[in-house]
Coordinates of C-alpha atoms and ligand atoms in Angstrom, one line a residue:
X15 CA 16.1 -19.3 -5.1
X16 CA 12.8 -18.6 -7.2
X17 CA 13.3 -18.2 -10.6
X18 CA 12.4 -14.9 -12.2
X19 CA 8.9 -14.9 -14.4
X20 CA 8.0 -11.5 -16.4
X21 CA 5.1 -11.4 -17.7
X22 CA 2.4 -8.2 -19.4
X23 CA -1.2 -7.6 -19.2
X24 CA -2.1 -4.8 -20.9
X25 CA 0.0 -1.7 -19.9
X26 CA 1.1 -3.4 -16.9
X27 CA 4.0 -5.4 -16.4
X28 CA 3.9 -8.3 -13.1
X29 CA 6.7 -10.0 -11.9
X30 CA 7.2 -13.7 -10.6
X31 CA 10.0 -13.6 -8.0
X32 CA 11.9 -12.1 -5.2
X33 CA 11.7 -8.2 -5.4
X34 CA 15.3 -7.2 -4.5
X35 CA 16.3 -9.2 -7.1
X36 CA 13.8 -7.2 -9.7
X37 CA 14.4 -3.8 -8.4
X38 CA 18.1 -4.1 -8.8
X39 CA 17.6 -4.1 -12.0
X40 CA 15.1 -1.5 -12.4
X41 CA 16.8 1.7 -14.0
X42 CA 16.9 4.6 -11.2
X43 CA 14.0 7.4 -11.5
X44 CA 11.8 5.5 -13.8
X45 CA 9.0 5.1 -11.1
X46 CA 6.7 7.7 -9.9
X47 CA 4.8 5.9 -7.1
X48 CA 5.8 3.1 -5.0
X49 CA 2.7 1.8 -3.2
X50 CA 3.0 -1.3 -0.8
X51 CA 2.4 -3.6 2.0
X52 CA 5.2 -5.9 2.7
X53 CA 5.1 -8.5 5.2
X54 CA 5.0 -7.2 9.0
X55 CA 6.7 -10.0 10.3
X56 CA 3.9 -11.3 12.6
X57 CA 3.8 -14.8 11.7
X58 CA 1.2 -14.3 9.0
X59 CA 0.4 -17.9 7.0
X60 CA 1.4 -16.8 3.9
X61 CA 1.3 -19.4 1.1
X62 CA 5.2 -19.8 0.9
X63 CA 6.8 -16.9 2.8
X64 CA 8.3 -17.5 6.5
X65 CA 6.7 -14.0 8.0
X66 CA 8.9 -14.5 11.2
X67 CA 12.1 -13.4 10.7
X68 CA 14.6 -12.0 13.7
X69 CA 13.8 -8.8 14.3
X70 CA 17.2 -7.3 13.1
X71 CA 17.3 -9.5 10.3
X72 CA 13.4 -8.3 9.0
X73 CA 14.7 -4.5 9.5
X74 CA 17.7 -5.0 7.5
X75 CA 16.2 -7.3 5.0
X76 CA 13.8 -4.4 4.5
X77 CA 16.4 -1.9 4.8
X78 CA 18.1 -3.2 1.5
X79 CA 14.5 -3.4 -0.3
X80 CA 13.8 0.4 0.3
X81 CA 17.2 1.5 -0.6
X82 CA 15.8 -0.1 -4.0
X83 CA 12.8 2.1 -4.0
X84 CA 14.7 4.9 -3.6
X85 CA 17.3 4.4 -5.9
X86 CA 14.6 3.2 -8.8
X87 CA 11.9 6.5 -7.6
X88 CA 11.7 10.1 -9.3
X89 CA 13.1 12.6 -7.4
X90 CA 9.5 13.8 -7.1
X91 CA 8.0 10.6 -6.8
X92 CA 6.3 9.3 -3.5
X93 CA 6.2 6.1 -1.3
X94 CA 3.5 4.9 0.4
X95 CA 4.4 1.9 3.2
X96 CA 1.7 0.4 4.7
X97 CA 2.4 -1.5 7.6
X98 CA 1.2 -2.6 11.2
X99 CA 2.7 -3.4 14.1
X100 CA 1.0 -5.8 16.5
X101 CA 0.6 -6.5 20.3
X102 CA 4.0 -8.9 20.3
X103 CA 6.0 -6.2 18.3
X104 CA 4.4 -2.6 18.9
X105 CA 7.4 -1.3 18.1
X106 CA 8.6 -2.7 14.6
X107 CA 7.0 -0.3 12.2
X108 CA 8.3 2.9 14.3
X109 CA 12.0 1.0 14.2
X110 CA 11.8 0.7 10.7
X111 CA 11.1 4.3 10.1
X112 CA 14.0 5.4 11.9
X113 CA 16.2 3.1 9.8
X114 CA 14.7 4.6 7.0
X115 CA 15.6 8.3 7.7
X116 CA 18.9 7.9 6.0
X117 CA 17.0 7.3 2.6
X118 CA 14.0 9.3 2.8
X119 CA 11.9 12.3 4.3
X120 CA 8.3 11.2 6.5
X121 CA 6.7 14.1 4.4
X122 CA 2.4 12.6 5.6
X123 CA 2.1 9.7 8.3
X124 CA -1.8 8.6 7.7
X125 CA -3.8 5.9 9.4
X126 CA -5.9 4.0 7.2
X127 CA -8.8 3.4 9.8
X128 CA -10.5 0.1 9.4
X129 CA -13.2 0.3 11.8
X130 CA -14.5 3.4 13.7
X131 CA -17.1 3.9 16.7
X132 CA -18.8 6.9 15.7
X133 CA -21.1 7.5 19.3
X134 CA -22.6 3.8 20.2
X135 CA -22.3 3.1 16.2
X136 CA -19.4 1.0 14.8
X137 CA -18.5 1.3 10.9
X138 CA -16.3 -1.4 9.2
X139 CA -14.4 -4.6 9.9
X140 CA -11.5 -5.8 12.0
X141 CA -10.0 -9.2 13.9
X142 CA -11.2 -8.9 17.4
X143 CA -8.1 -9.2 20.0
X144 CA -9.7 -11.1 23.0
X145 CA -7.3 -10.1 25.5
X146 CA -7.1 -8.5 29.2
X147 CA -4.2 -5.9 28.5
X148 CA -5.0 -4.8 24.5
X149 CA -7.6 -3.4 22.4
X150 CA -8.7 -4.2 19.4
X151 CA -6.1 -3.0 16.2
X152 CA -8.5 -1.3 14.4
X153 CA -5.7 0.8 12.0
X154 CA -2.3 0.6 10.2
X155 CA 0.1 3.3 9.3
X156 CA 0.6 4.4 5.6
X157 CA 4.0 6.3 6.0
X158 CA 4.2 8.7 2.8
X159 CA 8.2 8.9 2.1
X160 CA 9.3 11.1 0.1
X161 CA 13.4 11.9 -1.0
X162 CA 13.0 15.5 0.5
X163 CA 9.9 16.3 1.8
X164 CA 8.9 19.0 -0.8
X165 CA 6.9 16.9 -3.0
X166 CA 3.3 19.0 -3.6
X167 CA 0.6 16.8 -3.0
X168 CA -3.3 17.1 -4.7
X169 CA -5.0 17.8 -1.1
X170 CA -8.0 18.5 -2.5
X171 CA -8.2 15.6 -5.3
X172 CA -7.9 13.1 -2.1
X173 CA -10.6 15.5 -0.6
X174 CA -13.9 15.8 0.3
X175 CA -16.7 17.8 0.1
X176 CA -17.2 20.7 2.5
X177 CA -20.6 19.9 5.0
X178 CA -21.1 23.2 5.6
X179 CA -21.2 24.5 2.1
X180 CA -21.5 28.0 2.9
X181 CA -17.4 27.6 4.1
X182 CA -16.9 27.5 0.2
X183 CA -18.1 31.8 -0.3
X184 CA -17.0 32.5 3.2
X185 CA -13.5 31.3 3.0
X186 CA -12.8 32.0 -0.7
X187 CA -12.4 28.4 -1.8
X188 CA -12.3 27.7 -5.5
X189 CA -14.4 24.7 -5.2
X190 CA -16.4 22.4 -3.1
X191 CA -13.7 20.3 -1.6
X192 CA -11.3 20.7 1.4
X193 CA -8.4 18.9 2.3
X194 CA -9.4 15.2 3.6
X195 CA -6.7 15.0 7.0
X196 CA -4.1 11.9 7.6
X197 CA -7.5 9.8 9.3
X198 CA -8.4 7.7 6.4
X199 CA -11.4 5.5 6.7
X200 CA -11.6 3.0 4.4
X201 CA -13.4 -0.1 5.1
X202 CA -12.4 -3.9 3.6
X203 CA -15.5 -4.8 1.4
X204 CA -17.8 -7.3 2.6
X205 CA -16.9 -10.5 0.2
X206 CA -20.4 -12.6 0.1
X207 CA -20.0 -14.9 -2.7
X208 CA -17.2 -17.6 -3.0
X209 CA -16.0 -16.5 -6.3
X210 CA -14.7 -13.2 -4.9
X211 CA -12.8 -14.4 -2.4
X212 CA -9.0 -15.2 -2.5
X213 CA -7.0 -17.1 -0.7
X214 CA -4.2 -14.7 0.9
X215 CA -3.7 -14.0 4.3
X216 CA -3.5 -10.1 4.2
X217 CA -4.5 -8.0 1.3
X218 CA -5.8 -4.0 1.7
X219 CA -8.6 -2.3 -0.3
X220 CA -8.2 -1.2 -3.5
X221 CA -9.9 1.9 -2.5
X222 CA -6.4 2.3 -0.6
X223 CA -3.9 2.3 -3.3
X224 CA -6.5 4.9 -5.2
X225 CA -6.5 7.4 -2.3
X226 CA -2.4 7.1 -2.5
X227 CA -2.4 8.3 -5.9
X228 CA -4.8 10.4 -6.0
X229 CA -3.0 12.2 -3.2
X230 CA 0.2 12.1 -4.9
X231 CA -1.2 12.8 -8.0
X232 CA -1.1 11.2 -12.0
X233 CA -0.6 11.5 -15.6
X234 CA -0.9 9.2 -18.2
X235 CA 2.4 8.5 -18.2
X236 CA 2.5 7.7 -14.3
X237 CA 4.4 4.5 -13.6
X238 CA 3.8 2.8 -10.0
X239 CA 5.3 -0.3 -8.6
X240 CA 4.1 -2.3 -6.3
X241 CA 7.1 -4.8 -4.8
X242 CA 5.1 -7.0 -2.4
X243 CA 2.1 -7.4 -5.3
X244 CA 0.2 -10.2 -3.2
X245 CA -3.0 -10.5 -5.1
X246 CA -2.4 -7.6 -7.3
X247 CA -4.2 -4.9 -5.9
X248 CA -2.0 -1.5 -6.3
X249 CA -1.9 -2.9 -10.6
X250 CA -6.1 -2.6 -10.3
X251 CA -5.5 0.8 -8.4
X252 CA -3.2 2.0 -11.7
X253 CA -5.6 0.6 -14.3
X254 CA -8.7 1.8 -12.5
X255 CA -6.9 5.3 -13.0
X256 CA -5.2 4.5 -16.4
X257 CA -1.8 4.3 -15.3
X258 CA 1.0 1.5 -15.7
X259 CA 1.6 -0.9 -13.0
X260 CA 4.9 -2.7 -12.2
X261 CA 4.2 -5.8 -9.4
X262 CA 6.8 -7.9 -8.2
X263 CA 5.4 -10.8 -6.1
X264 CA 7.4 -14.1 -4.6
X265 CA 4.6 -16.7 -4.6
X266 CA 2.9 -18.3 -8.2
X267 CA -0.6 -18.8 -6.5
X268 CA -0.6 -15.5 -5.8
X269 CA 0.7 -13.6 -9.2
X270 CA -1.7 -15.7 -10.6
X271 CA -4.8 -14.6 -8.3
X272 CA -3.6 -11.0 -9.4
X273 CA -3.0 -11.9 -13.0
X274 CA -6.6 -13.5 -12.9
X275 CA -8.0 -9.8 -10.9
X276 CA -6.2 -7.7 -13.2
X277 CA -7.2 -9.9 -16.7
X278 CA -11.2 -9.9 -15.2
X279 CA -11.0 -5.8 -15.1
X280 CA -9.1 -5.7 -18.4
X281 CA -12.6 -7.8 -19.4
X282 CA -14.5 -5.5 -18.0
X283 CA -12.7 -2.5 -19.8
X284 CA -13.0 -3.6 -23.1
X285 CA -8.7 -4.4 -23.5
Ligands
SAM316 C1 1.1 -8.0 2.9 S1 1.2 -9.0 1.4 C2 0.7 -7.8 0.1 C3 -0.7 -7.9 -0.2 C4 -1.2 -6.9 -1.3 N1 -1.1 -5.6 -0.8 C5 -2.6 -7.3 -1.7 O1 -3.5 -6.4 -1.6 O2 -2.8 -8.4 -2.2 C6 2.9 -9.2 1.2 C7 3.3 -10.1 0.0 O3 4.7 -10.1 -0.1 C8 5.1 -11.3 -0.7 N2 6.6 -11.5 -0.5 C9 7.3 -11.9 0.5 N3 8.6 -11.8 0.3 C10 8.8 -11.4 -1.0 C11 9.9 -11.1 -1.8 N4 11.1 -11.2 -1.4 N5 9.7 -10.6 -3.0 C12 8.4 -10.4 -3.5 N6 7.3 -10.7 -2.8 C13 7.5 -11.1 -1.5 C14 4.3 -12.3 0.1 O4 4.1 -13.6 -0.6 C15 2.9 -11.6 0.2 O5 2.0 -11.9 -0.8

Protein backbone atom coordinates (compact mmCIF):
# COMPACT_ATOMS: atom_id res chain seq x y z
CA UNK A 1 0.00 0.00 0.00
CA UNK A 2 1.64 3.51 -0.73
CA UNK A 3 1.89 5.52 2.02
CA UNK A 4 0.11 8.90 1.93
CA UNK A 5 2.52 12.13 1.31
CA UNK A 6 0.78 15.85 1.52
CA UNK A 7 2.56 18.29 0.60
CA UNK A 8 1.83 22.63 -0.59
CA UNK A 9 3.25 24.72 -3.19
CA UNK A 10 1.92 27.90 -3.06
CA UNK A 11 -1.97 27.82 -3.03
CA UNK A 12 -1.92 24.37 -4.28
CA UNK A 13 -1.98 21.36 -2.31
CA UNK A 14 -0.41 17.75 -4.27
CA UNK A 15 -0.85 14.54 -2.93
CA UNK A 16 1.54 11.44 -2.82
CA UNK A 17 -0.68 8.23 -2.95
CA UNK A 18 -3.63 6.29 -4.15
CA UNK A 19 -6.53 8.69 -4.95
CA UNK A 20 -9.56 6.75 -3.50
CA UNK A 21 -7.87 6.70 -0.49
CA UNK A 22 -7.51 10.80 -0.60
CA UNK A 23 -10.82 11.57 -1.90
CA UNK A 24 -12.52 9.63 0.84
CA UNK A 25 -11.48 11.87 2.91
CA UNK A 26 -12.10 14.96 1.06
CA UNK A 27 -15.20 16.89 2.68
CA UNK A 28 -18.32 16.63 0.04
CA UNK A 29 -18.95 19.95 -2.12
CA UNK A 30 -15.67 21.50 -1.44
CA UNK A 31 -14.46 21.14 -5.15
CA UNK A 32 -15.57 23.07 -8.07
CA UNK A 33 -13.87 21.36 -11.00
CA UNK A 34 -12.63 17.96 -11.30
CA UNK A 35 -10.35 17.82 -14.40
CA UNK A 36 -8.62 14.37 -15.32
CA UNK A 37 -7.13 11.64 -17.27
CA UNK A 38 -6.92 8.40 -15.54
CA UNK A 39 -5.40 5.46 -16.88
CA UNK A 40 -7.28 3.86 -20.04
CA UNK A 41 -6.27 0.55 -19.32
CA UNK A 42 -4.28 -0.15 -22.54
CA UNK A 43 -1.19 -1.42 -21.18
CA UNK A 44 0.46 1.99 -21.09
CA UNK A 45 4.26 1.64 -19.35
CA UNK A 46 3.59 3.72 -16.61
CA UNK A 47 6.50 4.08 -14.07
CA UNK A 48 4.74 1.84 -11.30
CA UNK A 49 1.07 1.38 -12.35
CA UNK A 50 -0.13 -2.13 -14.00
CA UNK A 51 -2.48 -0.23 -16.87
CA UNK A 52 -4.06 -3.71 -17.71
CA UNK A 53 -6.53 -4.58 -15.44
CA UNK A 54 -9.75 -7.01 -16.39
CA UNK A 55 -12.07 -5.13 -17.96
CA UNK A 56 -14.78 -5.47 -15.23
CA UNK A 57 -12.38 -4.94 -12.60
CA UNK A 58 -10.97 -1.35 -14.36
CA UNK A 59 -14.87 -0.26 -14.72
CA UNK A 60 -15.54 -0.97 -11.19
CA UNK A 61 -12.25 0.22 -9.90
CA UNK A 62 -13.19 3.47 -11.64
CA UNK A 63 -16.73 3.19 -10.70
CA UNK A 64 -15.75 3.67 -6.86
CA UNK A 65 -13.19 6.67 -7.87
CA UNK A 66 -16.08 8.70 -9.55
CA UNK A 67 -18.56 8.01 -6.90
CA UNK A 68 -15.69 10.08 -4.92
CA UNK A 69 -15.85 12.96 -7.36
CA UNK A 70 -19.21 13.17 -7.02
CA UNK A 71 -19.62 12.94 -3.46
CA UNK A 72 -16.55 15.59 -2.89
CA UNK A 73 -18.05 18.14 -6.11
CA UNK A 74 -20.40 21.26 -5.75
CA UNK A 75 -23.66 20.72 -6.79
CA UNK A 76 -22.78 23.16 -9.62
CA UNK A 77 -19.43 22.02 -10.16
CA UNK A 78 -18.27 20.08 -13.36
CA UNK A 79 -16.17 17.03 -14.41
CA UNK A 80 -14.24 16.75 -17.16
CA UNK A 81 -12.90 12.86 -18.06
CA UNK A 82 -10.63 12.56 -20.54
CA UNK A 83 -10.17 9.29 -21.86
CA UNK A 84 -9.50 7.04 -25.07
CA UNK A 85 -10.38 4.00 -26.01
CA UNK A 86 -8.16 2.10 -28.44
CA UNK A 87 -8.23 -0.46 -31.34
CA UNK A 88 -8.15 -3.67 -28.66
CA UNK A 89 -10.91 -2.05 -26.48
CA UNK A 90 -13.12 0.41 -28.67
CA UNK A 91 -15.60 0.05 -26.39
CA UNK A 92 -14.24 0.81 -22.77
CA UNK A 93 -14.71 4.59 -22.53
CA UNK A 94 -18.56 4.34 -23.89
CA UNK A 95 -19.03 1.27 -21.07
CA UNK A 96 -17.76 3.48 -18.52
CA UNK A 97 -20.21 6.17 -19.31
CA UNK A 98 -23.08 4.06 -18.98
CA UNK A 99 -21.80 2.90 -15.57
CA UNK A 100 -21.55 6.37 -14.75
CA UNK A 101 -25.20 7.47 -15.47
CA UNK A 102 -26.27 6.57 -11.97
CA UNK A 103 -23.92 9.40 -10.58
CA UNK A 104 -23.96 12.02 -13.07
CA UNK A 105 -25.62 13.82 -16.17
CA UNK A 106 -23.31 13.78 -19.81
CA UNK A 107 -24.25 17.66 -19.93
CA UNK A 108 -21.08 18.37 -23.23
CA UNK A 109 -19.25 15.23 -24.89
CA UNK A 110 -16.09 17.12 -26.73
CA UNK A 111 -13.25 15.64 -28.74
CA UNK A 112 -9.99 17.12 -28.02
CA UNK A 113 -8.68 16.73 -31.66
CA UNK A 114 -4.98 16.08 -31.74
CA UNK A 115 -4.27 16.20 -35.39
CA UNK A 116 -6.56 17.39 -38.27
CA UNK A 117 -6.26 17.19 -42.26
CA UNK A 118 -7.50 20.43 -43.18
CA UNK A 119 -7.65 19.68 -47.44
CA UNK A 120 -4.06 17.93 -48.31
CA UNK A 121 -2.67 19.85 -45.03
CA UNK A 122 -2.20 18.01 -41.71
CA UNK A 123 -1.98 20.12 -38.26
CA UNK A 124 -0.59 18.57 -35.05
CA UNK A 125 0.80 15.33 -33.75
CA UNK A 126 -0.34 11.70 -33.15
CA UNK A 127 1.14 7.81 -32.93
CA UNK A 128 0.75 6.40 -36.35
CA UNK A 129 -1.35 2.91 -36.19
CA UNK A 130 0.35 0.88 -38.98
CA UNK A 131 -2.41 -1.42 -39.57
CA UNK A 132 -4.67 -3.04 -42.46
CA UNK A 133 -8.19 -2.66 -40.59
CA UNK A 134 -7.65 0.83 -38.34
CA UNK A 135 -6.90 4.32 -38.82
CA UNK A 136 -4.91 6.42 -37.18
CA UNK A 137 -6.52 7.66 -33.36
CA UNK A 138 -6.10 11.07 -33.87
CA UNK A 139 -8.79 12.22 -30.82
CA UNK A 140 -9.99 11.37 -27.19
CA UNK A 141 -13.23 12.13 -25.53
CA UNK A 142 -13.48 14.82 -22.72
CA UNK A 143 -16.94 13.81 -21.24
CA UNK A 144 -18.24 17.01 -19.23
CA UNK A 145 -20.38 15.37 -16.18
CA UNK A 146 -22.26 17.27 -14.43
CA UNK A 147 -24.74 16.15 -11.21
CA UNK A 148 -27.90 17.43 -13.28
CA UNK A 149 -27.13 18.74 -16.37
CA UNK A 150 -28.14 22.42 -15.70
CA UNK A 151 -24.79 23.73 -14.90
CA UNK A 152 -24.47 27.25 -17.27
CA UNK A 153 -21.34 27.07 -19.00
CA UNK A 154 -19.15 30.46 -20.29
CA UNK A 155 -19.65 29.53 -24.20
CA UNK A 156 -18.29 32.42 -25.17
CA UNK A 157 -15.12 32.72 -22.70
CA UNK A 158 -14.06 29.12 -24.29
CA UNK A 159 -14.86 30.96 -27.62
CA UNK A 160 -13.61 32.34 -30.52
CA UNK A 161 -13.65 35.17 -32.59
CA UNK A 162 -16.33 35.50 -35.27
CA UNK A 163 -14.42 35.33 -39.11
CA UNK A 164 -16.95 37.00 -40.61
CA UNK A 165 -17.07 40.01 -38.31
CA UNK A 166 -19.97 41.55 -39.83
CA UNK A 167 -22.12 38.40 -38.00
CA UNK A 168 -21.37 40.56 -34.80
CA UNK A 169 -24.05 43.85 -36.07
CA UNK A 170 -26.13 41.50 -38.03
CA UNK A 171 -26.97 39.06 -35.47
CA UNK A 172 -27.03 41.39 -32.37
CA UNK A 173 -24.01 39.83 -30.64
CA UNK A 174 -22.67 41.74 -27.69
CA UNK A 175 -19.15 41.04 -28.65
CA UNK A 176 -16.73 39.56 -30.97
CA UNK A 177 -16.85 35.95 -29.89
CA UNK A 178 -19.17 32.96 -30.67
CA UNK A 179 -19.51 29.77 -29.11
CA UNK A 180 -16.26 27.52 -29.91
CA UNK A 181 -18.45 23.80 -30.71
CA UNK A 182 -17.44 20.24 -28.82
CA UNK A 183 -14.38 19.88 -31.74
CA UNK A 184 -11.52 21.08 -29.82
CA UNK A 185 -8.19 21.28 -31.54
CA UNK A 186 -5.50 21.48 -29.45
CA UNK A 187 -2.22 20.25 -30.50
CA UNK A 188 0.69 18.57 -27.94
CA UNK A 189 3.59 21.15 -28.08
CA UNK A 190 6.55 20.26 -29.96
CA UNK A 191 9.30 19.51 -26.95
CA UNK A 192 12.93 20.30 -28.74
CA UNK A 193 15.26 20.56 -25.95
CA UNK A 194 16.00 17.70 -23.40
CA UNK A 195 15.25 19.75 -20.35
CA UNK A 196 11.49 19.96 -21.23
CA UNK A 197 10.83 16.76 -21.66
CA UNK A 198 9.47 14.26 -18.95
CA UNK A 199 9.52 10.99 -18.58
CA UNK A 200 5.71 9.81 -18.43
CA UNK A 201 3.99 7.83 -20.81
CA UNK A 202 0.75 9.86 -21.41
CA UNK A 203 0.38 13.40 -20.36
CA UNK A 204 -2.34 16.10 -22.31
CA UNK A 205 -1.66 19.79 -22.95
CA UNK A 206 -2.01 22.26 -20.59
CA UNK A 207 -3.85 24.28 -23.00
CA UNK A 208 -6.52 21.38 -22.23
CA UNK A 209 -7.19 21.73 -18.64
CA UNK A 210 -7.44 25.74 -19.41
CA UNK A 211 -10.14 25.31 -22.14
CA UNK A 212 -12.09 23.02 -19.27
CA UNK A 213 -12.21 25.86 -16.98
CA UNK A 214 -12.54 28.37 -18.91
CA UNK A 215 -15.73 26.66 -20.14
CA UNK A 216 -16.92 25.91 -16.87
CA UNK A 217 -15.98 29.05 -15.63
CA UNK A 218 -13.78 30.57 -12.28
CA UNK A 219 -13.37 32.79 -9.34
CA UNK A 220 -10.72 33.28 -7.21
CA UNK A 221 -11.99 31.08 -4.88
CA UNK A 222 -12.35 28.12 -7.51
CA UNK A 223 -10.92 24.85 -6.21
CA UNK A 224 -10.10 22.01 -8.83
CA UNK A 225 -8.76 18.58 -8.33
CA UNK A 226 -7.04 16.67 -10.28
CA UNK A 227 -6.97 12.73 -9.01
CA UNK A 228 -4.73 11.08 -11.61
CA UNK A 229 -2.10 14.35 -11.32
CA UNK A 230 0.68 12.54 -13.53
CA UNK A 231 3.05 15.28 -14.06
CA UNK A 232 1.04 17.93 -12.67
CA UNK A 233 -0.58 19.57 -15.48
CA UNK A 234 -4.42 20.48 -14.41
CA UNK A 235 -2.29 22.31 -10.97
CA UNK A 236 -0.32 24.59 -13.91
CA UNK A 237 -3.81 24.96 -15.59
CA UNK A 238 -5.25 26.41 -11.94
CA UNK A 239 -2.19 28.55 -11.27
CA UNK A 240 -2.00 29.86 -14.82
CA UNK A 241 -5.59 31.09 -14.03
CA UNK A 242 -5.03 31.88 -10.30
CA UNK A 243 -6.99 29.24 -8.88
CA UNK A 244 -6.19 26.38 -6.22
CA UNK A 245 -5.18 23.09 -7.29
CA UNK A 246 -5.70 19.80 -5.39
CA UNK A 247 -3.52 16.63 -7.25
CA UNK A 248 -3.52 13.30 -6.11
CA UNK A 249 -0.94 11.12 -7.94
CA UNK A 250 0.29 7.21 -7.04
CA UNK A 251 3.91 7.33 -8.27
CA UNK A 252 6.98 9.66 -6.42
CA UNK A 253 8.87 10.24 -9.86
CA UNK A 254 5.98 11.64 -11.04
CA UNK A 255 4.60 14.10 -8.02
CA UNK A 256 7.96 15.09 -8.11
CA UNK A 257 8.13 16.00 -12.08
CA UNK A 258 4.91 18.00 -11.23
CA UNK A 259 6.11 19.44 -8.04
CA UNK A 260 9.37 20.43 -10.04
CA UNK A 261 6.64 22.01 -13.18
CA UNK A 262 4.52 23.67 -10.77
CA UNK A 263 7.70 25.19 -8.38
CA UNK A 264 9.45 26.38 -12.09
CA UNK A 265 6.05 28.44 -12.86
CA UNK A 266 5.76 29.61 -9.23
CA UNK A 267 9.54 31.01 -10.26
CA UNK A 268 8.34 32.40 -13.02
CA UNK A 269 5.44 34.22 -11.18
CA UNK A 270 7.34 35.84 -8.70
CA UNK A 271 5.75 33.38 -5.46
C1 LIG B 1 -3.05 9.41 -17.87
S1 LIG B 1 -1.98 9.71 -16.53
C2 LIG B 1 -2.33 11.39 -16.11
C3 LIG B 1 -1.43 12.36 -16.81
C4 LIG B 1 -1.69 13.82 -16.51
N1 LIG B 1 -2.93 14.28 -17.08
C5 LIG B 1 -0.55 14.70 -17.03
O1 LIG B 1 -0.77 15.56 -17.90
O2 LIG B 1 0.59 14.50 -16.60
C6 LIG B 1 -2.70 8.78 -15.22
C7 LIG B 1 -1.89 8.81 -13.93
O3 LIG B 1 -2.63 8.13 -12.89
C8 LIG B 1 -1.68 7.59 -11.98
N2 LIG B 1 -2.39 6.62 -11.11
C9 LIG B 1 -2.72 5.33 -11.37
N3 LIG B 1 -3.40 4.81 -10.34
C10 LIG B 1 -3.54 5.78 -9.41
C11 LIG B 1 -4.18 5.85 -8.15
N4 LIG B 1 -4.82 4.80 -7.62
N5 LIG B 1 -4.16 7.03 -7.48
C12 LIG B 1 -3.50 8.11 -7.99
N6 LIG B 1 -2.86 8.09 -9.19
C13 LIG B 1 -2.89 6.94 -9.90
C14 LIG B 1 -0.59 7.02 -12.88
O4 LIG B 1 0.63 6.86 -12.19
C15 LIG B 1 -0.54 8.10 -13.99
O5 LIG B 1 0.48 9.03 -13.75
Amino acid sequence: MIRTRRETLGRHILYRADCARVLKRLPSKSVDVVITSPPYNLGLAYRSYKDRLSEEDYLAWMEGVCAQISRVMRDDGSFFLNIAGSSSQPWLPFELMVRLRRLFTLQNHISWIKSVAVGDVTYGHFKPVNSPRFVNRNHEHVFHLTKNGDVPVERLQAGVPFTDKSNITRRQHAADRRCRGDTWFIPYETVRSRKGKFSHPGTFPRALPERCLQLHGFDGDSVVLDPFMGTGTTLLAAEKLGLQGIGIEADTSYVRVARERLRAMLAENGV
